[in-house]
Amino acid sequence: MKFPVRSLANVSYNGSTGHFTLKGKKKERTLTVNTVKTFAQTLKMMALSKELIQTDDIATKREAYYVSKNWAEARFKEQPESDTVMEDVEAFFSVNREQLGFVPEEKGGDVAGRLVVIDHDRDTGEELRIDCTRFGSGAYSIPISVEDLKFETDAQFILCIETAGMFQRLVKHNYWKKANCILISLGGVPTRACRRFVRRLADSHGLPVYVFVDGDPYGYSNIYRTLKVGSGNAAHLNEYFCVPQAHLLGITPQDIIDYKLPTHPLKDVDIKRARDALKNDPFIQHYRSWQLALEQMIKMKVRAEQQALAKHGLNYVMDEYLPQKLANVGRFLP
DNA sequence: TCGCTAGCCACCAGTGTAGG
DNA sequence: CCTACACTGGTGGCTAGCGA
């Protein structure tokens, strides 16, 4: 069995399509004394997938792991083991995990704002219109599979927010009403469903996507990068799970200076992450402005969280920061 | 000897629970 | 009531040891 190698080293960034693509390196899983267990697990995982599809059922990653407990010697010890095998199967067939009948447990991705999501009732097929302006202080939760959803909106743009805290703040004060936008909470690294949701929504109405993350290397090179161009690890399906039209609103290293934000010193791991991104990340290497931003951050030796804007008052972010930034969309980092 | 892989580790964001 | 931990999702890197 041959699988595409899924790592940053085996992807290239294509400026015109806007996402990572595989370079074609393969790894091989053969049947030998040492690999017999993994080999068997891979086959069993495929069999489980087949069964799920035939019975139109699904299993969470955790459930699939427990199913393996019946596989005698081929059982998995820890869930991460079954996860990696599952991803191998996924890459092998060049389909996404959900199509194989494997789903993540509900997690991440809240939506609020001027948007109507059109879903269907599973039993009756009846059309369900979900109005994201009518959740009060709550929000609509992005489902596991977003492929069949349709959208109606007159919003001007989509604003993706890294932390739930900042999202809550903007929702509570109805920021989406003031700015006529759709707010989406990423909750750390965005899940695949979340990325796909943003992508389909943006494509269907030609909306620009702005991303608001913490001002640290992790926020840039993991969270933002993963949303925009996909990841090395899921390189076989980045074409669908990415948002090429995304741009970084903040917090940029320059913002820390311009807005006199309180900062924390960069930890060693932050510096390491930044240097690593400069050295190995094809996306960063493609954009000079990103390299400059990361180098500037390393030089400044500080990082700033989204919450740092609270220094100027709790509502400063809504009244000053976001309007000022949105007035200069052209200056956003790519 | 070299290169690859499996298995382990690190990191982050968020949530829920157990215990002091 | 707060802290610590375990678990979910995600990302990467390191390295011993095996096969070619």
PDB file of N, CA and C (backbone and C1' of nucleotides) in Angstrom, chain A residues 8 34 61-62 79 97 218 225 231-233 276, chain C residues 7-14 17-20:
ATOM      1  N   LEU A   8       4.840  19.062   6.095  1.00  0.00           N
ATOM      2  CA  LEU A   8       5.155  20.338   5.462  1.00  0.00           C
ATOM      3  C   LEU A   8       6.249  20.182   4.418  1.00  0.00           C
ATOM      4  N   ASN A  34       7.739  -6.804  11.029  1.00  0.00           N
ATOM      5  CA  ASN A  34       7.624  -5.653  11.915  1.00  0.00           C
ATOM      6  C   ASN A  34       6.404  -4.790  11.671  1.00  0.00           C
ATOM      7  N   LYS A  61     -14.257   9.348  16.125  1.00  0.00           N
ATOM      8  CA  LYS A  61     -12.900   8.816  16.198  1.00  0.00           C
ATOM      9  C   LYS A  61     -12.714   7.996  17.469  1.00  0.00           C
ATOM     10  N   ARG A  62     -13.343   8.495  18.530  1.00  0.00           N
ATOM     11  CA  ARG A  62     -13.251   7.790  19.806  1.00  0.00           C
ATOM     12  C   ARG A  62     -13.956   6.432  19.732  1.00  0.00           C
ATOM     13  N   GLN A  79      -5.770   6.179  21.545  1.00  0.00           N
ATOM     14  CA  GLN A  79      -6.527   6.733  20.432  1.00  0.00           C
ATOM     15  C   GLN A  79      -5.659   7.388  19.353  1.00  0.00           C
ATOM     16  N   ARG A  97     -12.332  12.256   5.694  1.00  0.00           N
ATOM     17  CA  ARG A  97     -12.658  11.324   6.764  1.00  0.00           C
ATOM     18  C   ARG A  97     -14.166  11.118   6.901  1.00  0.00           C
ATOM     19  N   TYR A 218       2.415  31.355  17.058  1.00  0.00           N
ATOM     20  CA  TYR A 218       1.472  30.245  16.974  1.00  0.00           C
ATOM     21  C   TYR A 218       0.183  30.669  16.262  1.00  0.00           C
ATOM     22  N   ARG A 225      -2.460  30.197   9.270  1.00  0.00           N
ATOM     23  CA  ARG A 225      -1.938  29.454   8.118  1.00  0.00           C
ATOM     24  C   ARG A 225      -2.838  28.256   7.788  1.00  0.00           C
ATOM     25  N   SER A 231      -3.067  22.432   5.974  1.00  0.00           N
ATOM     26  CA  SER A 231      -1.936  21.962   6.756  1.00  0.00           C
ATOM     27  C   SER A 231      -1.155  20.922   5.975  1.00  0.00           C
ATOM     28  N   GLY A 232       0.050  20.670   6.429  1.00  0.00           N
ATOM     29  CA  GLY A 232       0.840  19.618   5.828  1.00  0.00           C
ATOM     30  C   GLY A 232       0.215  18.268   6.104  1.00  0.00           C
ATOM     31  N   ASN A 233      -0.298  18.119   7.305  1.00  0.00           N
ATOM     32  CA  ASN A 233      -0.817  16.833   7.747  1.00  0.00           C
ATOM     33  C   ASN A 233      -2.052  16.386   6.976  1.00  0.00           C
ATOM     34  N   ASP A 276      11.224  28.326  12.850  1.00  0.00           N
ATOM     35  CA  ASP A 276      10.857  27.124  12.119  1.00  0.00           C
ATOM     36  C   ASP A 276       9.947  27.469  10.926  1.00  0.00           C
TER      37      ASP A 276
ATOM     38  P    DC C   7      -7.733  10.630  30.137  1.00  0.00           P
ATOM     39  O5'  DC C   7      -8.386  11.351  28.869  1.00  0.00           O
ATOM     40  C5'  DC C   7      -9.802  11.485  28.821  1.00  0.00           C
ATOM     41  C4'  DC C   7     -10.177  12.630  27.932  1.00  0.00           C
ATOM     42  C3'  DC C   7      -9.627  12.548  26.500  1.00  0.00           C
ATOM     43  O3'  DC C   7     -10.533  11.873  25.635  1.00  0.00           O
ATOM     44  C1'  DC C   7      -9.696  14.776  27.373  1.00  0.00           C
ATOM     45  P    DT C   8     -10.092  11.607  24.094  1.00  0.00           P
ATOM     46  O5'  DT C   8     -10.575  12.898  23.312  1.00  0.00           O
ATOM     47  C5'  DT C   8     -11.967  13.199  23.216  1.00  0.00           C
ATOM     48  C4'  DT C   8     -12.155  14.562  22.625  1.00  0.00           C
ATOM     49  C3'  DT C   8     -11.376  14.836  21.345  1.00  0.00           C
ATOM     50  O3'  DT C   8     -12.050  14.304  20.230  1.00  0.00           O
ATOM     51  C1'  DT C   8     -11.249  16.709  22.795  1.00  0.00           C
ATOM     52  P    DG C   9     -11.236  13.934  18.904  1.00  0.00           P
ATOM     53  O5'  DG C   9     -10.798  15.356  18.310  1.00  0.00           O
ATOM     54  C5'  DG C   9     -11.789  16.195  17.722  1.00  0.00           C
ATOM     55  C4'  DG C   9     -11.227  17.572  17.512  1.00  0.00           C
ATOM     56  C3'  DG C   9      -9.965  17.636  16.643  1.00  0.00           C
ATOM     57  O3'  DG C   9     -10.311  17.601  15.269  1.00  0.00           O
ATOM     58  C1'  DG C   9      -9.728  19.043  18.514  1.00  0.00           C
ATOM     59  P    DG C  10      -9.267  17.041  14.235  1.00  0.00           P
ATOM     60  O5'  DG C  10      -8.005  18.016  14.357  1.00  0.00           O
ATOM     61  C5'  DG C  10      -8.034  19.239  13.672  1.00  0.00           C
ATOM     62  C4'  DG C  10      -6.930  20.142  14.155  1.00  0.00           C
ATOM     63  C3'  DG C  10      -5.506  19.765  13.725  1.00  0.00           C
ATOM     64  O3'  DG C  10      -5.299  20.032  12.364  1.00  0.00           O
ATOM     65  C1'  DG C  10      -5.509  20.636  15.917  1.00  0.00           C
ATOM     66  P    DT C  11      -4.136  19.292  11.605  1.00  0.00           P
ATOM     67  O5'  DT C  11      -2.824  19.993  12.183  1.00  0.00           O
ATOM     68  C5'  DT C  11      -2.601  21.373  11.908  1.00  0.00           C
ATOM     69  C4'  DT C  11      -1.359  21.820  12.641  1.00  0.00           C
ATOM     70  C3'  DT C  11      -0.095  21.068  12.275  1.00  0.00           C
ATOM     71  O3'  DT C  11       0.435  21.570  11.078  1.00  0.00           O
ATOM     72  C1'  DT C  11      -0.213  21.388  14.628  1.00  0.00           C
ATOM     73  P    DG C  12       1.513  20.754  10.300  1.00  0.00           P
ATOM     74  O5'  DG C  12       2.682  20.879  11.348  1.00  0.00           O
ATOM     75  C5'  DG C  12       3.984  21.193  11.075  1.00  0.00           C
ATOM     76  C4'  DG C  12       4.696  21.192  12.412  1.00  0.00           C
ATOM     77  C3'  DG C  12       5.899  20.270  12.433  1.00  0.00           C
ATOM     78  O3'  DG C  12       7.034  21.040  12.057  1.00  0.00           O
ATOM     79  C1'  DG C  12       4.580  19.998  14.411  1.00  0.00           C
ATOM     80  P    DG C  13       8.314  20.286  11.575  1.00  0.00           P
ATOM     81  O5'  DG C  13       8.913  19.733  12.933  1.00  0.00           O
ATOM     82  C5'  DG C  13       9.263  20.648  13.961  1.00  0.00           C
ATOM     83  C4'  DG C  13       9.952  19.888  15.070  1.00  0.00           C
ATOM     84  C3'  DG C  13      11.160  19.086  14.593  1.00  0.00           C
ATOM     85  O3'  DG C  13      12.201  19.214  15.547  1.00  0.00           O
ATOM     86  C1'  DG C  13       9.572  17.620  15.570  1.00  0.00           C
ATOM     87  P    DC C  14      13.648  18.685  15.194  1.00  0.00           P
ATOM     88  O5'  DC C  14      13.751  17.382  16.092  1.00  0.00           O
ATOM     89  C5'  DC C  14      13.506  17.478  17.493  1.00  0.00           C
ATOM     90  C4'  DC C  14      13.565  16.096  18.108  1.00  0.00           C
ATOM     91  C3'  DC C  14      14.785  15.270  17.667  1.00  0.00           C
ATOM     92  O3'  DC C  14      15.376  14.714  18.836  1.00  0.00           O
ATOM     93  C1'  DC C  14      12.778  14.057  17.274  1.00  0.00           C
ATOM     94  P    DG C  17      17.041   1.156  20.084  1.00  0.00           P
ATOM     95  O5'  DG C  17      16.482   0.558  18.721  1.00  0.00           O
ATOM     96  C5'  DG C  17      15.071   0.458  18.532  1.00  0.00           C
ATOM     97  C4'  DG C  17      14.797   0.040  17.111  1.00  0.00           C
ATOM     98  C3'  DG C  17      15.743  -1.048  16.567  1.00  0.00           C
ATOM     99  O3'  DG C  17      14.972  -1.951  15.810  1.00  0.00           O
ATOM    100  C1'  DG C  17      15.739   0.793  15.120  1.00  0.00           C
ATOM    101  P    DC C  18      15.461  -3.469  15.678  1.00  0.00           P
ATOM    102  O5'  DC C  18      14.821  -3.859  14.282  1.00  0.00           O
ATOM    103  C5'  DC C  18      13.489  -3.434  13.976  1.00  0.00           C
ATOM    104  C4'  DC C  18      13.417  -2.999  12.529  1.00  0.00           C
ATOM    105  C3'  DC C  18      14.092  -3.975  11.569  1.00  0.00           C
ATOM    106  O3'  DC C  18      13.104  -4.571  10.735  1.00  0.00           O
ATOM    107  C1'  DC C  18      14.696  -1.701  11.107  1.00  0.00           C
ATOM    108  P    DG C  19      13.530  -5.779   9.796  1.00  0.00           P
ATOM    109  O5'  DG C  19      13.704  -5.053   8.396  1.00  0.00           O
ATOM    110  C5'  DG C  19      12.593  -4.342   7.841  1.00  0.00           C
ATOM    111  C4'  DG C  19      13.025  -3.667   6.548  1.00  0.00           C
ATOM    112  C3'  DG C  19      13.651  -4.608   5.530  1.00  0.00           C
ATOM    113  O3'  DG C  19      13.185  -4.246   4.233  1.00  0.00           O
ATOM    114  C1'  DG C  19      15.198  -2.883   6.088  1.00  0.00           C
ATOM    115  P    DA C  20      13.580  -5.110   2.994  1.00  0.00           P
ATOM    116  O5'  DA C  20      14.506  -4.096   2.186  1.00  0.00           O
ATOM    117  C5'  DA C  20      13.966  -2.823   1.811  1.00  0.00           C
ATOM    118  C4'  DA C  20      15.058  -1.970   1.207  1.00  0.00           C
ATOM    119  C3'  DA C  20      15.822  -2.644   0.072  1.00  0.00           C
ATOM    120  O3'  DA C  20      16.057  -1.692  -0.961  1.00  0.00           O
ATOM    121  C1'  DA C  20      17.331  -1.984   1.783  1.00  0.00           C
TER     122       DA C  20
END
